[in-house]
mmCIF file of C-alpha atoms and ligand atoms in Angstrom:
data_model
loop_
_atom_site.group_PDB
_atom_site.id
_atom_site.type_symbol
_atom_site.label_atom_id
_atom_site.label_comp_id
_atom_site.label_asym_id
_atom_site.label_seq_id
_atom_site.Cartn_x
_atom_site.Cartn_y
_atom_site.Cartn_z
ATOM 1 C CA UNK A 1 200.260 90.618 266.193
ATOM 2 C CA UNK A 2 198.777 89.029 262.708
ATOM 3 C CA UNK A 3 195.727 90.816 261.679
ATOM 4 C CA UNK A 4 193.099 89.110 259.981
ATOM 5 C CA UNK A 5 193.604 90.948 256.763
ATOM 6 C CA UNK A 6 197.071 89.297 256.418
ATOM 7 C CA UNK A 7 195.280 85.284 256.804
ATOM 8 C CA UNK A 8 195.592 84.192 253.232
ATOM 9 C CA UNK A 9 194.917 80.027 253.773
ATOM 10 C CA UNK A 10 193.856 77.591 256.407
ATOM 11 C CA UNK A 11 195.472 74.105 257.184
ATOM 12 C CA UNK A 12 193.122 71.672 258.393
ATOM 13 C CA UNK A 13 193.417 69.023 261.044
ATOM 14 C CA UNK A 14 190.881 66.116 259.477
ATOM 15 C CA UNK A 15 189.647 63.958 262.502
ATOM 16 C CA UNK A 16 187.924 65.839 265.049
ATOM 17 C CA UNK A 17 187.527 68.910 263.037
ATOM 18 C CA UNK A 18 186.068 68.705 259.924
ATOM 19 C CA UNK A 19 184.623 64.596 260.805
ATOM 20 C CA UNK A 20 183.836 63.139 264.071
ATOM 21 C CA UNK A 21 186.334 60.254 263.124
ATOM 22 C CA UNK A 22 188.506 61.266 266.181
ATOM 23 C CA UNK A 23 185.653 59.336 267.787
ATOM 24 C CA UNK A 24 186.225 56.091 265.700
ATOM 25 C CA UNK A 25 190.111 56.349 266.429
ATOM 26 C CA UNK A 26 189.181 56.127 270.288
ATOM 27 C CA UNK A 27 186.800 53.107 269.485
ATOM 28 C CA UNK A 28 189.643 51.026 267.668
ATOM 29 C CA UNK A 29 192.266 52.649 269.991
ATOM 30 C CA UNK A 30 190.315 51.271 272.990
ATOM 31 C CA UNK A 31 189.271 47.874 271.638
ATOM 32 C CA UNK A 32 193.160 47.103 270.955
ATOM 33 C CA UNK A 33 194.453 48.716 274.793
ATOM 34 C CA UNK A 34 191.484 46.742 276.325
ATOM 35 C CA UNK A 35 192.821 43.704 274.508
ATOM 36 C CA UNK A 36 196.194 44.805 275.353
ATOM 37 C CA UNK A 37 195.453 44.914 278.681
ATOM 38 C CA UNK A 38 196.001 48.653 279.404
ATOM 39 C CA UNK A 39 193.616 50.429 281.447
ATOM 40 C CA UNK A 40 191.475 52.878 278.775
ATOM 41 C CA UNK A 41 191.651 56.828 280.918
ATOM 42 C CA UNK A 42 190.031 60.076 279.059
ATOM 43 C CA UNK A 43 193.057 61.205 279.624
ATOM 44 C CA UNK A 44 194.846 58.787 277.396
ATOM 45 C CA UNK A 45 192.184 59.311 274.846
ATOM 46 C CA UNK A 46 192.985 62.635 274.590
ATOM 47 C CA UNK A 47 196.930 62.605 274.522
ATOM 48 C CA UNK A 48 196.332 60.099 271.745
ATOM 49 C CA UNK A 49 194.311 62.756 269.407
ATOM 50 C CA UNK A 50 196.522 63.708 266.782
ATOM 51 C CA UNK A 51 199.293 61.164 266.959
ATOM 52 C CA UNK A 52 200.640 59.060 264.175
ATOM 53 C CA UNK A 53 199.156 55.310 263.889
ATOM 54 C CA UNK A 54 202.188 53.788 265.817
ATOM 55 C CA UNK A 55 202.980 56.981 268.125
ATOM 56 C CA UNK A 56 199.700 55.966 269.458
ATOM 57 C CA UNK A 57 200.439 52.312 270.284
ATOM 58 C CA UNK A 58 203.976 53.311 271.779
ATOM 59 C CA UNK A 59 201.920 55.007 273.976
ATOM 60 C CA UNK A 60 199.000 53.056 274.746
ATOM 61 C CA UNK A 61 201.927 50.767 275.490
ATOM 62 C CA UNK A 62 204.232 53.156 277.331
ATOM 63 C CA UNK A 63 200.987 54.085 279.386
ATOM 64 C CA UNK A 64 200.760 50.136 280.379
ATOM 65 C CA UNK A 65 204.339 49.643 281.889
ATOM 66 C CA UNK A 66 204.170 47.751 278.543
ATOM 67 C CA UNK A 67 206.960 49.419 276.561
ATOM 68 C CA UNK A 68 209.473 46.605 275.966
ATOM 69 C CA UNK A 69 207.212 43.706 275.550
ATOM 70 C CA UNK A 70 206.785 43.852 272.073
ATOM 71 C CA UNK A 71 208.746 43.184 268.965
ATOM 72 C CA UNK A 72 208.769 45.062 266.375
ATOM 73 C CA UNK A 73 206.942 43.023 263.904
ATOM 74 C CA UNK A 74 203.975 42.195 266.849
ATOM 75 C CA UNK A 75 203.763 46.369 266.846
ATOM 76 C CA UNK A 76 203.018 46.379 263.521
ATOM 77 C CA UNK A 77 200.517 43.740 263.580
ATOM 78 C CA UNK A 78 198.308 45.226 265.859
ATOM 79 C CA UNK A 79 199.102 48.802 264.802
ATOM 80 C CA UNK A 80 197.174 46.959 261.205
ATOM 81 C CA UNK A 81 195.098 45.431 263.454
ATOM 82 C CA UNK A 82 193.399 48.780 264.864
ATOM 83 C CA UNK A 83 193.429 50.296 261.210
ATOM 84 C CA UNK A 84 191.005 46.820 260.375
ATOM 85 C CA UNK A 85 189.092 48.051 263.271
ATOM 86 C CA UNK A 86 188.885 51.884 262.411
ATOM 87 C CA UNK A 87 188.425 50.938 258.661
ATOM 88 C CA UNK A 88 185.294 48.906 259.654
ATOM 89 C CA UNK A 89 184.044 51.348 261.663
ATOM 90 C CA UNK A 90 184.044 54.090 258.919
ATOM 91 C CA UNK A 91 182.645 51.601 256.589
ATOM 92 C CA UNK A 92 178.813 53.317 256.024
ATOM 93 C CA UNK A 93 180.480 56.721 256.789
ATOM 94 C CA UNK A 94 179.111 59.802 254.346
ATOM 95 C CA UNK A 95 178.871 63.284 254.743
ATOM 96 C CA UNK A 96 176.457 62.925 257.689
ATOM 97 C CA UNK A 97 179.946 62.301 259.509
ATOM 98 C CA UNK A 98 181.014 65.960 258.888
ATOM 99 C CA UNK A 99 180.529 68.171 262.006
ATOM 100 C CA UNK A 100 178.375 71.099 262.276
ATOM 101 C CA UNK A 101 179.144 73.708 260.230
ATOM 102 C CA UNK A 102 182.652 72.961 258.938
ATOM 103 C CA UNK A 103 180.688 72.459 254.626
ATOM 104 C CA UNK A 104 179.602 75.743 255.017
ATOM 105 C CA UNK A 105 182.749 77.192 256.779
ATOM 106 C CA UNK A 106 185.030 75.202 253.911
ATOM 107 C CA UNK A 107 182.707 76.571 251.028
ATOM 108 C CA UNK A 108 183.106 80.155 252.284
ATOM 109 C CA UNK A 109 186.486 79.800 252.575
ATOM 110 C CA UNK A 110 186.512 79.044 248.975
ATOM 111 C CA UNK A 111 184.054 81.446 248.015
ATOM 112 C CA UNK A 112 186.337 84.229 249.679
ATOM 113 C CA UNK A 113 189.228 82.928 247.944
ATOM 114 C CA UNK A 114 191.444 81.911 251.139
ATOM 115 C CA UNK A 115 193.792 78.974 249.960
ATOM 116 C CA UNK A 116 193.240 75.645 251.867
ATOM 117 C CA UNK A 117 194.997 72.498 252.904
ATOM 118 C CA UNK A 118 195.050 69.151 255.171
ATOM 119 C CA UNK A 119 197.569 68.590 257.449
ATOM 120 C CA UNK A 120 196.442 65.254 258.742
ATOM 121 C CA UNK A 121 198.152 62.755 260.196
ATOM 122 C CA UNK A 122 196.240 60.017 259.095
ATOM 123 C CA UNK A 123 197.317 57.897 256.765
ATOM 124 C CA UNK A 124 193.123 56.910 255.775
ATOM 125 C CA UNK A 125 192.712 60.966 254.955
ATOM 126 C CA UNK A 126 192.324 60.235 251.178
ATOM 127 C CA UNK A 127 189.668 57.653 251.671
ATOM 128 C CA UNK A 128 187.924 60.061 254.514
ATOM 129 C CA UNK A 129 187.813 62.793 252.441
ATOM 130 C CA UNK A 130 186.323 61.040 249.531
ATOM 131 C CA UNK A 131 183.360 59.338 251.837
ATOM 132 C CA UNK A 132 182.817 62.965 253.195
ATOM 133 C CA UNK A 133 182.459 64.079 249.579
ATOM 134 C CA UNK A 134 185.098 66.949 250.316
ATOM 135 C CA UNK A 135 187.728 66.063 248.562
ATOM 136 C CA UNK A 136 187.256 68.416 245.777
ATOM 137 C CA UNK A 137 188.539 71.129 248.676
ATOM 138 C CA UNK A 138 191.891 69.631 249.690
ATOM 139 C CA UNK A 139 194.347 69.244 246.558
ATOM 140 C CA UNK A 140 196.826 70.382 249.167
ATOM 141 C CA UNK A 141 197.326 67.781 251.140
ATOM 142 C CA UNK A 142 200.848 66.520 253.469
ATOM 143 C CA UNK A 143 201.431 62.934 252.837
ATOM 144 C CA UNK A 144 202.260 61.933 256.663
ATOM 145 C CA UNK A 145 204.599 58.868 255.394
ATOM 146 C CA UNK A 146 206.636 61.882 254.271
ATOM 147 C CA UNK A 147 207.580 63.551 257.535
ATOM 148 C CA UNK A 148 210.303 63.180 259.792
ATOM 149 C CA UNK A 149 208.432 64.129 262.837
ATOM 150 C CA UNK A 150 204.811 63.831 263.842
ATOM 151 C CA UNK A 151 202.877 66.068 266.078
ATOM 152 C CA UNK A 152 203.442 68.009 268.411
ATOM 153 C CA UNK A 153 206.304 68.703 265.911
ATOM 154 C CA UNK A 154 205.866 71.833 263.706
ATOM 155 C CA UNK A 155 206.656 69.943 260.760
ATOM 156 C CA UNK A 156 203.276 68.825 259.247
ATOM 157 C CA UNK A 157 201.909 72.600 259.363
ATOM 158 C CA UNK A 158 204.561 74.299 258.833
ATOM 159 C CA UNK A 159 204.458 72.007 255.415
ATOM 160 C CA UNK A 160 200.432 72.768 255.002
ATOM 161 C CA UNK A 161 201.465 76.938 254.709
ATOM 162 C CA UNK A 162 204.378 75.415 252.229
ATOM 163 C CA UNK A 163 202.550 73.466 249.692
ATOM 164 C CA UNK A 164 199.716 77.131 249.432
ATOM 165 C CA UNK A 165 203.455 78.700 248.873
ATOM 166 C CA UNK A 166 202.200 81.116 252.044
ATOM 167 C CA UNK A 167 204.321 82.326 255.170
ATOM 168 C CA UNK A 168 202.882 80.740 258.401
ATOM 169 C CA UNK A 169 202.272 83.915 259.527
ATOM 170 C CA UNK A 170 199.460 84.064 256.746
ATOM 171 C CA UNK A 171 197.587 80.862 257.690
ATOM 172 C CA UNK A 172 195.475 79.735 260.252
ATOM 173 C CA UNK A 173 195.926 76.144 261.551
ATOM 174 C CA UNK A 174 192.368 74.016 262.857
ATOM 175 C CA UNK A 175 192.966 72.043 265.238
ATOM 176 C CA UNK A 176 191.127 69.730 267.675
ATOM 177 C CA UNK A 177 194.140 67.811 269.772
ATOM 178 C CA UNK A 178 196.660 69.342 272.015
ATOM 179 C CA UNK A 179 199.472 67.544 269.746
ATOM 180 C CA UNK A 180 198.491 70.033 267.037
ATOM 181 C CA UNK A 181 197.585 73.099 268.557
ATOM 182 C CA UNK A 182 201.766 72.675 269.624
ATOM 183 C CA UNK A 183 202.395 72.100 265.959
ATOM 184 C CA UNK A 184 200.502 75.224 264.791
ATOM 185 C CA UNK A 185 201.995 77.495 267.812
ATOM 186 C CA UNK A 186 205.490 75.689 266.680
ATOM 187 C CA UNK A 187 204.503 76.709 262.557
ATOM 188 C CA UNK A 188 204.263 80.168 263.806
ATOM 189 C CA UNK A 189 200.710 79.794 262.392
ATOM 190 C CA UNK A 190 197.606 81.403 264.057
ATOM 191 C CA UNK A 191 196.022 78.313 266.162
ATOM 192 C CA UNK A 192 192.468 77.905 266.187
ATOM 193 C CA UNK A 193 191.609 75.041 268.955
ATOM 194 C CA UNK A 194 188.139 73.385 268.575
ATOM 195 C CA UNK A 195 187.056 71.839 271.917
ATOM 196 C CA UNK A 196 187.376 71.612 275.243
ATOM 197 C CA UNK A 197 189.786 75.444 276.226
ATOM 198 C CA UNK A 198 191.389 73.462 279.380
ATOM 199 C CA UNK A 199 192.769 71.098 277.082
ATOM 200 C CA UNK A 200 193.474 73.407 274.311
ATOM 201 C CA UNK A 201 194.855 75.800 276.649
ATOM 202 C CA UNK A 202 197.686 76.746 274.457
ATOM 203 C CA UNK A 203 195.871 77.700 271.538
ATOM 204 C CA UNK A 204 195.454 81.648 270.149
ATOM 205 C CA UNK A 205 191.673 81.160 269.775
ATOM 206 C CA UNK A 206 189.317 78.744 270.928
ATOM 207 C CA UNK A 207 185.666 77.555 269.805
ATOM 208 C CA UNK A 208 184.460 74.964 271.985
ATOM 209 C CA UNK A 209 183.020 73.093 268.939
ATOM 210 C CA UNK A 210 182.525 73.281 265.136
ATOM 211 C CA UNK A 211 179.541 75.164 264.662
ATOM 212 C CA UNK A 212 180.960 78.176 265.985
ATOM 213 C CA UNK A 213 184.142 78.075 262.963
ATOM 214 C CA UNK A 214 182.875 80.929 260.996
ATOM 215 C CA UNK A 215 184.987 83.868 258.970
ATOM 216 C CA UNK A 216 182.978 86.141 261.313
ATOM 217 C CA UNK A 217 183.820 84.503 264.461
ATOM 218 C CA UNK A 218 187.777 84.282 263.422
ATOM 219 C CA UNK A 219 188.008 88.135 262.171
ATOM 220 C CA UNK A 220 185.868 89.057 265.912
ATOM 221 C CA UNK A 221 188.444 87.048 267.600
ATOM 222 C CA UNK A 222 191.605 88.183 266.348
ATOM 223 C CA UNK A 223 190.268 91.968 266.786
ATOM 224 C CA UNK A 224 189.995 91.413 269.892
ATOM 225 C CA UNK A 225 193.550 89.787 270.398
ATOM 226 C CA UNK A 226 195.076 92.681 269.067
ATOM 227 C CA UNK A 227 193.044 95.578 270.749
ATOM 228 C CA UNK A 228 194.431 93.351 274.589
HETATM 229 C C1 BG6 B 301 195.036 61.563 263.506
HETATM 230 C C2 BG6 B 301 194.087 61.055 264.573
HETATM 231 O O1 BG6 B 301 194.345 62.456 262.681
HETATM 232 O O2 BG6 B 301 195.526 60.481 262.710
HETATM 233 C C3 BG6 B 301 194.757 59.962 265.404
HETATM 234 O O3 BG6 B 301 193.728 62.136 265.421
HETATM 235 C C4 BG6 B 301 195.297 58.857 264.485
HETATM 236 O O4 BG6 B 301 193.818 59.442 266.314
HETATM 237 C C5 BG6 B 301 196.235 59.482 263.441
HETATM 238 O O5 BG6 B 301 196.013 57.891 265.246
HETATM 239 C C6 BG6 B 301 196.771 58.442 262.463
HETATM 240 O O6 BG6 B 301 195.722 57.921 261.703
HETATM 241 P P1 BG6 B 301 195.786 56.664 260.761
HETATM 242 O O7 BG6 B 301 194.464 56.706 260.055
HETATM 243 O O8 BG6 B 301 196.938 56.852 259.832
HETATM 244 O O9 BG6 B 301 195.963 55.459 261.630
HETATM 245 MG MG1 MG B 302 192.284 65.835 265.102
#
């Protein structure tokens, strides 16, 4: 059992943990499957959190019996066609758009020298970042046109421990989706799930949202984990 003294870095998820973008992806997500005509479920907004721009539409369109009407090049168009969407949606974001607590939890990481990076699978994490006026915090980031697999694959954080030159066993992975609580358990990282604990059932720890993310909170946790 990893004792907090061992945690050396953090690898973010972006959307849904440090910004409520995760709610902008549903918007454009749910505009195109509307227009699409697949019925829009919770559920299917959920299984969608965390999944690579087309991953998504192979499922919105795997979800609609829709799989195999598509070519190729009409995927891609509306695949662009939901980033338009999200992208105008995010257009008058700032750093009213990050969720409670997570400046303060980011500076103290920093302040308590812990190493941090992004494992995001958004290709618009640059641009987020930069609105949210945190990009300062992230050098270390995973470009997501570089992997092989997306999430629930362990690849992206098991690449966000890499590029801090840390074992996974030293880093704590944030994460808000069920896709990437899999990827952090996968990592052999310590998973921290922010939301709902049905959903992120599998993860180590749980905080049911943002403003509970403290150093305090995490050490508490984990000393309890390995008194059980
Ligand atoms: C994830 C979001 O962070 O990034 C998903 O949770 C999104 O909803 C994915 O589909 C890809 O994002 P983008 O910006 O590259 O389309
Ligand atoms: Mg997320």
């Amino acid at each position: 059992m990893v004792k907090f003294e061992q945690i050396k870095g953090f690898v973010f998820d972006l959307d849904g943990v440090i910004a409520d973008t995760s709610i902008y992806h549903g918007k454009a997500w749910h505009q195109l499957a509307d227009e699409l005509g697949v019925t829009w479920t919770e559920q299917l907004g959920n299984d969608l959190k965390g999944v690579s721009r087309m991953d998504s539409l192979e499922l919105i369109l795997k979800t609609g019996g829709k799989e195999n009407d598509y070519t190729l090049e009409e995927k891609e168009k509306y695949a662009a066609e939901k980033n338009t969407n999200y992208l105008n949606l995010l257009k008058d974001m700032d750093q009213s758009a990050i969720l409670p607590g997570m400046a303060d939890f980011i500076r103290s990481l920093e302040e308590h020298d812990y190493k941090l990076s992004l494992a995001s699978a958004s290709k618009n994490s640059p641009l987020v970042l930069e609105q949210l006026g945190l990009a300062q915090y992230f050098k270390n980031r995973i470009d997501p046109s570089t992997l092989k697999h997306g999430k629930p694959d362990p690849e992206i954080f098991a690449r966000g421990a890499e590029v801090l030159g840390l074992k996974p066993e030293e880093c704590i992975g944030l994460e808000d989706a069920s896709a990437g609580v899999k990827s952090i358990n996968g990592a052999g990282e310590l998973s921290v799930g922010i939301g709902d604990p049905e959903i992120l059932h599998e993860a180590d720890i749980n905080f049911t949202d943002t403003s509970q993310v403290t150093l305090d909170n995490i050490k508490k946790a984990m000393d309890v984990m390995e008194m059980s």
